[in-house]
Amino acid sequence: MHTWTRLVAVLSVVTAINAQNLILTNDDGWAVAQIRAQNDALNAAGFNVVLSAPAENESGQDLRFNASDTRLNYVNSFPVDAVRFGIQTLAPEFFGSAPDFVVSGPNVGNNLGSGVTGSGTVGAACEAALEGIPSTAFSGDTASQVSYTTLDSSPNSQSSLAARLYSTLTVTFVQTLLASSARPVLPPGVTLNVNYPSTSGCSAAADYSWVFTRLTPNSSAVDVETCGSDHLPDETSVVDRSGCFASVTVINATTKTDVDAATQGAVLARLTGLVTCLPS
Ligand SMILES: *[C@@H]1O[C@H](CO)[C@@H](O)[C@H](O)[C@H]1NC(C)=O
Ligand SMILES: *[C@@H]1O[C@H](CO)[C@@H](O)[C@H](O)[C@H]1NC(C)=O
Ligand SMILES: *[C@@H]1O[C@H](CO)[C@@H](O)[C@H](O)[C@H]1NC(C)=O
Ligand SMILES: *[C@@H]1O[C@H](CO)[C@@H](O)[C@H](O)[C@H]1NC(C)=O
């Protein structure tokens, strides 16, 4: 091997094994099965993960108890406070730097269209983006608020299977987004809203396709040109249609509304090879 070629080969290995530092958060609470399955899957994929999520679940149940793993943290406050604590306090402590990325979710239940304004999962992803950390909110249709202990006690329950499946899909998505070393990962001031459809009839990761979408239908808006059109499908219709389509929407982290075509295009470029067109 030529010396230069060898040097380049060594450098790319160093880059590949240089684990990316992630903060993981949600709004269902730090002890819910979905976030723990996501934590397991991201760690197994080689990411360096610190979890920082609310102490209470959405029903207000206090889930504070001691974790032996210091990378699993609860914050007795709102999701936005939990992610802020992760970024501002835990990341310097564990990573010695800002996190490379924030994963919010997967949420128990979809967060679609104008409904995202009420979502703590989307809110936490927006907060990360506004602090300059690239982020994505993930939500899944098939899920229930059950304890992480059920992942082991009932590994074949619908909740456990969905939690494992969605977490596998999330790893694929994050790996794709972070694959290029070009920075920034995402344009400033935006976050992504990803929604997974029901696992019914979509039981394997390979069954899923990813579709680039907009938040709300708007026939007068001009979107990024893709799939032979400059009108993106709206995420609700994509997640609800038959087949196994996950939606990917770029949203303004301040207004939680759709962004312009150029901003959509910058994100779409990073997802080349992952997103596909809807069948006509
Ligand atoms: C957590 O650990 C502390 C210190 O070991 C102990 O005093 C406390 O009772 C524990 N809390 C729970 C809920 O187990
Ligand atoms: C969240 O709260 C509900 C209702 O109180 C409860 O049934 C559920 O087990 C809780 N989730 C967790 C993760 O403990
Ligand atoms: C988000 O919306 C605000 C308020 O309309 C606007 O000033 C900002 O430029 C938008 N950011 C992006 C990335 O679209
Ligand atoms: C639809 O898009 C047009 C053109 O971008 C914009 O002026 C309008 O505010 C949008 N309507 C809604 C409801 O978002």
Coordinates of N, CA, C and O in Angstrom, one line a residue, residues 110-256:
N110 N -47.6 9.2 18.1 CA -47.1 10.1 17.1 C -47.3 11.6 17.5 O -48.2 11.9 18.2
N111 N -46.4 12.4 16.9 CA -46.6 13.9 17.0 C -46.5 14.4 15.6 O -45.5 14.5 15.0
L112 N -47.7 14.7 15.1 CA -47.9 15.0 13.7 C -48.5 16.4 13.4 O -49.4 16.8 14.2
G113 N -48.1 17.0 12.4 CA -48.8 18.3 11.9 C -48.8 19.4 12.9 O -47.8 19.5 13.7
S114 N -49.8 20.2 13.0 CA -49.8 21.3 13.9 C -49.8 20.8 15.3 O -49.6 21.6 16.3
G115 N -50.1 19.6 15.6 CA -50.1 19.0 16.9 C -48.7 19.0 17.6 O -48.6 18.9 18.8
V116 N -47.6 19.3 16.8 CA -46.3 19.2 17.4 C -46.1 20.4 18.4 O -45.2 20.3 19.3
T117 N -46.9 21.4 18.3 CA -46.7 22.5 19.2 C -46.9 22.1 20.7 O -46.4 22.7 21.6
G118 N -47.7 21.1 20.9 CA -48.0 20.6 22.3 C -47.1 19.5 22.7 O -47.3 19.0 23.8
S119 N -46.1 19.1 22.0 CA -45.3 18.0 22.3 C -44.0 18.3 23.0 O -43.2 19.1 22.6
G120 N -43.9 17.7 24.2 CA -42.6 17.8 25.0 C -41.4 17.2 24.2 O -40.3 17.7 24.4
T121 N -41.7 16.2 23.5 CA -40.6 15.5 22.8 C -40.0 16.4 21.7 O -38.8 16.6 21.5
V122 N -41.0 17.1 20.9 CA -40.6 18.0 19.9 C -40.0 19.3 20.6 O -39.0 19.8 20.1
G123 N -40.6 19.7 21.7 CA -40.1 20.9 22.4 C -38.6 20.7 22.8 O -37.8 21.6 22.7
A124 N -38.3 19.5 23.3 CA -36.9 19.3 23.8 C -36.0 19.3 22.6 O -34.9 19.9 22.7
A125 N -36.4 18.8 21.4 CA -35.5 18.8 20.2 C -35.4 20.2 19.8 O -34.3 20.6 19.3
C126 N -36.4 21.0 19.8 CA -36.3 22.5 19.5 C -35.4 23.2 20.4 O -34.6 24.0 19.9
E127 N -35.5 22.9 21.7 CA -34.6 23.6 22.7 C -33.1 23.3 22.3 O -32.3 24.2 22.3
A128 N -32.8 22.0 22.0 CA -31.5 21.6 21.6 C -31.0 22.4 20.4 O -29.9 23.0 20.4
A129 N -31.9 22.5 19.4 CA -31.5 23.2 18.2 C -31.2 24.7 18.5 O -30.3 25.3 17.9
L130 N -32.0 25.3 19.3 CA -31.8 26.7 19.7 C -30.6 26.9 20.5 O -30.1 28.0 20.6
E131 N -30.1 25.8 21.1 CA -28.8 25.9 21.9 C -27.6 25.6 20.9 O -26.5 25.4 21.4
G132 N -28.0 25.3 19.7 CA -26.9 25.1 18.7 C -26.5 23.6 18.5 O -25.5 23.3 17.9
I133 N -27.3 22.7 19.1 CA -27.0 21.3 19.0 C -28.0 20.6 18.1 O -29.2 20.7 18.2
P134 N -27.5 20.0 17.0 CA -28.4 19.3 16.1 C -29.2 18.3 16.8 O -28.7 17.6 17.7
S135 N -30.4 18.1 16.4 CA -31.4 17.2 17.1 C -32.5 16.7 16.2 O -32.7 17.3 15.1
T136 N -33.1 15.7 16.7 CA -34.3 15.1 16.0 C -35.3 14.6 17.0 O -34.8 14.0 18.0
A137 N -36.6 14.9 16.8 CA -37.6 14.3 17.6 C -38.2 13.1 16.9 O -38.5 13.1 15.7
F138 N -38.3 12.0 17.7 CA -38.8 10.7 17.1 C -40.1 10.3 17.9 O -40.1 10.5 19.1
S139 N -41.1 9.8 17.2 CA -42.3 9.4 17.8 C -42.9 8.2 17.1 O -42.7 8.1 15.8
G140 N -43.5 7.3 17.8 CA -44.0 6.0 17.2 C -45.4 5.8 17.6 O -45.9 6.0 18.7
D141 N -46.2 5.2 16.6 CA -47.6 5.0 16.8 C -47.9 3.9 17.8 O -48.8 3.9 18.6
T142 N -47.1 2.8 17.7 CA -47.4 1.6 18.5 C -46.5 1.7 19.8 O -45.3 1.4 19.7
A143 N -47.1 2.1 20.9 CA -46.3 2.2 22.1 C -47.2 2.4 23.2 O -48.4 2.9 23.1
S144 N -46.8 2.1 24.4 CA -47.5 2.4 25.6 C -46.5 2.8 26.7 O -45.4 2.4 26.7
Q145 N -47.1 3.5 27.7 CA -46.2 3.9 28.8 C -46.0 2.8 29.8 O -46.8 2.7 30.7
V146 N -45.0 2.0 29.5 CA -44.7 0.9 30.5 C -43.2 1.1 30.9 O -42.4 1.7 30.2
S147 N -43.0 0.5 32.0 CA -41.6 0.5 32.6 C -40.6 -0.2 31.8 O -40.9 -1.2 31.1
Y148 N -39.4 0.3 31.8 CA -38.2 -0.4 31.1 C -38.1 -1.8 31.6 O -37.5 -2.6 30.8
T149 N -38.5 -2.1 32.8 CA -38.3 -3.5 33.2 C -39.1 -4.5 32.4 O -38.7 -5.7 32.3
T150 N -40.1 -4.0 31.7 CA -40.9 -5.0 30.8 C -40.1 -5.4 29.6 O -40.5 -6.4 28.9
L151 N -39.1 -4.6 29.2 CA -38.2 -5.1 28.1 C -37.7 -6.4 28.3 O -37.5 -7.3 27.4
D152 N -37.3 -6.7 29.6 CA -36.7 -8.0 30.0 C -37.8 -9.0 30.4 O -37.8 -10.1 30.1
S153 N -38.8 -8.4 31.2 CA -39.8 -9.4 31.8 C -40.8 -9.8 30.7 O -41.3 -10.9 30.8
S154 N -41.1 -9.0 29.7 CA -42.0 -9.4 28.6 C -41.4 -9.0 27.3 O -41.9 -8.1 26.6
P155 N -40.3 -9.7 26.9 CA -39.6 -9.3 25.7 C -40.4 -9.4 24.4 O -40.1 -8.7 23.4
N156 N -41.5 -10.2 24.4 CA -42.3 -10.4 23.2 C -43.6 -9.6 23.3 O -44.5 -9.9 22.4
S157 N -43.8 -8.8 24.3 CA -45.0 -8.0 24.3 C -45.0 -7.0 23.1 O -43.9 -6.7 22.6
Q158 N -46.1 -6.5 22.8 CA -46.2 -5.5 21.6 C -45.3 -4.3 21.9 O -44.6 -3.8 21.1
S159 N -45.4 -3.8 23.2 CA -44.6 -2.6 23.6 C -43.1 -2.9 23.5 O -42.4 -2.0 22.9
S160 N -42.7 -4.0 23.9 CA -41.2 -4.3 23.9 C -40.8 -4.5 22.4 O -39.7 -3.9 22.1
L161 N -41.5 -5.2 21.6 CA -41.2 -5.4 20.2 C -41.1 -4.0 19.5 O -40.2 -3.8 18.7
A162 N -42.1 -3.2 19.7 CA -42.2 -1.9 19.1 C -41.0 -1.0 19.5 O -40.4 -0.3 18.7
A163 N -40.7 -1.0 20.8 CA -39.6 -0.2 21.4 C -38.3 -0.6 20.7 O -37.5 0.2 20.3
R164 N -38.1 -1.9 20.6 CA -36.8 -2.4 20.0 C -36.8 -2.1 18.5 O -35.7 -1.6 18.0
L165 N -37.9 -2.2 17.8 CA -38.0 -1.9 16.4 C -37.7 -0.4 16.1 O -36.9 0.0 15.3
Y166 N -38.5 0.4 16.8 CA -38.3 1.9 16.6 C -36.9 2.3 16.9 O -36.3 3.2 16.3
S167 N -36.3 1.7 18.0 CA -35.0 2.1 18.3 C -33.9 1.7 17.3 O -33.0 2.5 17.0
T168 N -34.2 0.6 16.6 CA -33.3 0.2 15.5 C -33.4 1.2 14.4 O -32.4 1.6 13.8
L169 N -34.6 1.6 14.0 CA -34.8 2.6 13.0 C -34.2 3.9 13.3 O -33.5 4.6 12.5
T170 N -34.3 4.3 14.6 CA -33.7 5.6 15.0 C -32.1 5.5 14.9 O -31.5 6.5 14.4
V171 N -31.5 4.4 15.2 CA -30.1 4.3 15.0 C -29.7 4.5 13.6 O -28.8 5.2 13.2
T172 N -30.4 3.8 12.7 CA -30.2 4.0 11.2 C -30.3 5.5 10.8 O -29.4 6.0 10.1
F173 N -31.3 6.1 11.3 CA -31.5 7.5 10.9 C -30.3 8.4 11.4 O -29.8 9.2 10.7
V174 N -30.0 8.2 12.7 CA -28.9 9.1 13.3 C -27.6 8.8 12.6 O -26.8 9.7 12.3
Q175 N -27.3 7.5 12.3 CA -26.1 7.1 11.6 C -26.0 7.8 10.3 O -25.0 8.3 9.8
T176 N -27.1 7.8 9.5 CA -27.2 8.4 8.2 C -26.9 9.9 8.3 O -26.1 10.5 7.6
L177 N -27.6 10.6 9.3 CA -27.4 12.0 9.4 C -26.0 12.4 9.8 O -25.5 13.5 9.4
L178 N -25.4 11.6 10.6 CA -24.0 11.9 11.1 C -22.9 11.3 10.3 O -21.7 11.5 10.6
A179 N -23.3 10.6 9.2 CA -22.2 9.9 8.4 C -21.2 10.9 7.8 O -20.0 10.6 7.8
S180 N -21.7 12.0 7.2 CA -20.8 12.9 6.6 C -20.1 13.8 7.7 O -20.8 14.1 8.7
S181 N -18.8 14.1 7.6 CA -18.2 14.9 8.6 C -18.4 16.4 8.3 O -17.9 17.2 9.1
A182 N -19.1 16.7 7.2 CA -19.4 18.1 7.0 C -20.3 18.7 8.1 O -21.2 18.1 8.6
R183 N -19.9 19.9 8.5 CA -20.7 20.6 9.5 C -21.2 21.9 9.0 O -20.5 22.5 8.2
P184 N -22.3 22.4 9.5 CA -23.1 21.9 10.5 C -23.9 20.6 10.0 O -24.2 20.5 8.8
V185 N -24.3 19.8 11.0 CA -25.1 18.6 10.6 C -26.5 19.1 10.1 O -27.0 18.5 9.1
L186 N -27.1 20.1 10.7 CA -28.3 20.6 10.3 C -28.2 22.1 10.2 O -27.4 22.7 10.9
P187 N -29.0 22.8 9.3 CA -29.0 24.2 9.3 C -29.3 24.8 10.6 O -30.1 24.2 11.4
P188 N -28.8 26.0 11.0 CA -29.2 26.5 12.3 C -30.6 26.8 12.4 O -31.3 27.2 11.5
G189 N -31.1 26.6 13.7 CA -32.5 27.0 14.0 C -33.6 26.0 13.5 O -34.8 26.4 13.6
V190 N -33.2 24.8 13.1 CA -34.2 23.8 12.7 C -34.0 22.6 13.5 O -32.9 22.3 14.0
T191 N -35.1 21.8 13.6 CA -34.9 20.4 14.1 C -35.7 19.5 13.1 O -36.4 20.0 12.2
L192 N -35.6 18.2 13.3 CA -36.4 17.3 12.5 C -37.4 16.6 13.3 O -37.2 16.3 14.5
N193 N -38.5 16.4 12.7 CA -39.6 15.6 13.3 C -39.8 14.3 12.5 O -40.2 14.3 11.4
V194 N -39.5 13.2 13.2 CA -39.6 11.9 12.6 C -40.7 11.1 13.2 O -40.8 11.1 14.5
N195 N -41.6 10.5 12.4 CA -42.7 9.7 13.0 C -42.7 8.3 12.3 O -42.6 8.2 11.1
Y196 N -42.9 7.3 13.2 CA -43.0 5.9 12.8 C -44.4 5.5 12.8 O -45.1 5.8 13.7
P197 N -44.9 4.8 11.7 CA -46.2 4.3 11.7 C -46.4 3.1 12.6 O -45.4 2.6 13.3
S198 N -47.6 2.6 12.7 CA -47.9 1.4 13.5 C -47.0 0.2 13.0 O -46.7 0.1 11.9
T199 N -46.6 -0.6 14.0 CA -45.8 -1.8 13.7 C -46.7 -2.9 13.1 O -46.1 -3.9 12.7
S200 N -48.0 -2.7 13.2 CA -48.9 -3.8 12.6 C -48.6 -3.9 11.1 O -48.8 -2.9 10.4
G201 N -48.2 -5.1 10.7 CA -47.9 -5.3 9.3 C -46.5 -4.8 8.9 O -46.1 -4.8 7.8
C202 N -45.8 -4.2 9.9 CA -44.5 -3.6 9.7 C -43.6 -4.0 10.8 O -43.2 -3.2 11.7
S203 N -43.3 -5.3 10.9 CA -42.6 -5.9 12.1 C -41.1 -6.0 12.0 O -40.5 -6.3 13.0
A204 N -40.5 -5.7 10.8 CA -39.1 -5.7 10.7 C -38.6 -4.4 10.2 O -39.2 -3.7 9.5
A205 N -37.4 -4.0 10.7 CA -36.8 -2.7 10.3 C -36.7 -2.6 8.7 O -37.0 -1.5 8.2
A206 N -36.5 -3.7 8.1 CA -36.3 -3.7 6.6 C -37.7 -3.4 5.9 O -37.7 -3.1 4.7
D207 N -38.8 -3.5 6.6 CA -40.1 -3.2 6.0 C -40.3 -1.7 5.8 O -41.2 -1.3 5.0
Y208 N -39.5 -0.9 6.5 CA -39.8 0.6 6.5 C -39.1 1.3 5.4 O -38.0 1.0 5.0
S209 N -39.8 2.3 4.9 CA -39.2 3.3 4.0 C -39.3 4.7 4.6 O -40.2 4.9 5.4
W210 N -38.4 5.6 4.3 CA -38.4 6.9 4.8 C -38.8 7.9 3.8 O -38.3 7.9 2.6
V211 N -39.7 8.8 4.1 CA -40.3 9.7 3.1 C -40.1 11.2 3.7 O -40.4 11.4 4.8
F212 N -39.5 12.0 2.8 CA -39.3 13.4 3.2 C -40.6 14.1 3.1 O -41.3 14.1 2.0
T213 N -41.0 14.8 4.1 CA -42.4 15.4 4.2 C -42.4 16.8 4.7 O -41.4 17.4 5.0
R214 N -43.6 17.4 4.7 CA -43.8 18.7 5.3 C -44.8 18.5 6.5 O -45.4 17.5 6.6
L215 N -44.8 19.5 7.4 CA -45.6 19.4 8.6 C -47.1 19.4 8.3 O -47.8 18.6 8.7
T216 N -47.5 20.5 7.5 CA -48.9 20.7 7.3 C -49.1 20.9 5.8 O -48.3 21.4 5.1
P217 N -50.2 20.4 5.2 CA -50.5 20.6 3.8 C -50.6 22.1 3.5 O -51.1 22.8 4.3
N218 N -50.1 22.5 2.4 CA -50.2 23.9 2.0 C -49.9 24.0 0.5 O -48.8 23.9 0.0
S219 N -51.0 24.1 -0.3 CA -50.9 24.0 -1.8 C -50.2 25.2 -2.3 O -49.7 25.2 -3.5
S220 N -50.1 26.3 -1.6 CA -49.5 27.5 -2.2 C -48.0 27.6 -1.8 O -47.2 28.4 -2.3
A221 N -47.5 26.7 -0.9 CA -46.1 26.7 -0.6 C -45.3 25.9 -1.6 O -45.8 24.9 -2.2
V222 N -44.1 26.4 -1.9 CA -43.2 25.7 -2.8 C -42.1 25.0 -2.0 O -41.4 25.7 -1.3
D223 N -42.0 23.7 -2.1 CA -41.1 22.9 -1.3 C -39.8 22.6 -2.2 O -39.8 22.9 -3.4
V224 N -38.9 21.9 -1.5 CA -37.7 21.4 -2.3 C -38.2 20.5 -3.4 O -39.1 19.7 -3.2
E225 N -37.5 20.6 -4.5 CA -37.9 19.7 -5.6 C -37.3 18.3 -5.4 O -36.1 18.1 -5.2
T226 N -38.2 17.3 -5.3 CA -37.8 15.9 -5.1 C -38.9 15.0 -5.5 O -40.1 15.4 -5.5
C227 N -38.6 13.8 -6.0 CA -39.6 12.9 -6.4 C -40.5 13.5 -7.5 O -41.7 13.3 -7.6
G228 N -39.9 14.4 -8.3 CA -40.6 14.9 -9.5 C -41.7 16.0 -9.1 O -42.6 16.3 -9.9
S229 N -41.5 16.6 -7.9 CA -42.5 17.6 -7.5 C -41.9 18.6 -6.6 O -40.9 18.3 -5.9
D230 N -42.5 19.8 -6.5 CA -42.0 20.7 -5.5 C -43.1 21.0 -4.5 O -43.2 22.0 -3.8
H231 N -43.9 19.9 -4.3 CA -44.9 19.9 -3.2 C -44.6 18.6 -2.4 O -44.9 17.5 -2.9
L232 N -44.1 18.7 -1.2 CA -43.9 17.5 -0.4 C -45.2 17.0 0.2 O -46.1 17.8 0.5
P233 N -45.3 15.7 0.3 CA -46.5 15.1 1.0 C -46.5 15.6 2.5 O -45.4 15.8 3.0
D234 N -47.6 15.7 3.1 CA -47.6 16.1 4.5 C -47.5 14.8 5.4 O -47.9 13.7 5.0
E235 N -46.8 15.0 6.5 CA -46.4 13.9 7.3 C -47.6 13.0 7.8 O -47.5 11.8 7.9
T236 N -48.7 13.6 8.1 CA -49.8 12.9 8.7 C -50.3 11.9 7.6 O -50.6 10.7 7.9
S237 N -50.4 12.3 6.4 CA -50.9 11.4 5.3 C -50.0 10.3 5.1 O -50.4 9.2 4.7
V238 N -48.7 10.6 5.2 CA -47.6 9.6 4.9 C -47.7 8.5 6.0 O -47.6 7.3 5.7
V239 N -47.7 8.9 7.3 CA -47.7 7.9 8.4 C -49.0 7.1 8.4 O -49.0 5.9 8.7
D240 N -50.1 7.8 8.0 CA -51.4 7.1 8.1 C -51.7 6.2 6.9 O -52.6 5.3 6.9
R241 N -50.9 6.3 5.8 CA -51.3 5.5 4.6 C -50.8 4.1 4.8 O -50.0 3.8 5.7
S242 N -51.4 3.1 4.0 CA -50.9 1.8 4.2 C -49.5 1.6 3.6 O -49.1 2.4 2.8
G243 N -48.9 0.6 4.1 CA -47.4 0.5 3.8 C -46.7 0.9 5.1 O -47.4 1.1 6.1
C244 N -45.4 0.9 5.1 CA -44.6 1.2 6.3 C -43.7 2.4 6.1 O -42.5 2.2 5.8
F245 N -44.3 3.6 6.1 CA -43.6 4.8 5.8 C -43.4 5.6 7.0 O -44.3 6.1 7.7
A246 N -42.1 5.9 7.2 CA -41.7 6.8 8.3 C -41.5 8.2 7.7 O -41.0 8.3 6.6
S247 N -42.1 9.2 8.3 CA -42.0 10.6 7.8 C -40.8 11.4 8.4 O -40.5 11.2 9.6
V248 N -40.2 12.2 7.6 CA -39.1 13.1 8.1 C -39.4 14.5 7.7 O -39.4 14.8 6.5
T249 N -39.7 15.4 8.6 CA -40.0 16.8 8.4 C -39.0 17.7 9.0 O -38.6 17.5 10.1
V250 N -38.6 18.7 8.2 CA -37.7 19.8 8.8 C -38.7 20.9 9.4 O -39.5 21.4 8.6
I251 N -38.5 21.2 10.6 CA -39.3 22.3 11.2 C -38.4 23.4 11.8 O -37.3 23.2 12.2
N252 N -39.0 24.6 11.7 CA -38.4 25.8 12.4 C -38.4 25.5 13.9 O -39.5 25.4 14.4
A253 N -37.3 25.6 14.6 CA -37.3 25.3 16.0 C -37.9 26.4 16.9 O -38.2 26.2 18.0
T254 N -38.1 27.5 16.3 CA -38.7 28.6 17.0 C -40.2 28.6 16.8 O -40.9 28.7 17.8
T255 N -40.7 28.5 15.6 CA -42.1 28.6 15.3 C -42.8 27.2 15.3 O -44.0 27.2 15.3
K256 N -42.0 26.2 15.2 CA -42.5 24.8 15.0 C -43.5 24.7 13.8 O -44.6 24.2 13.8

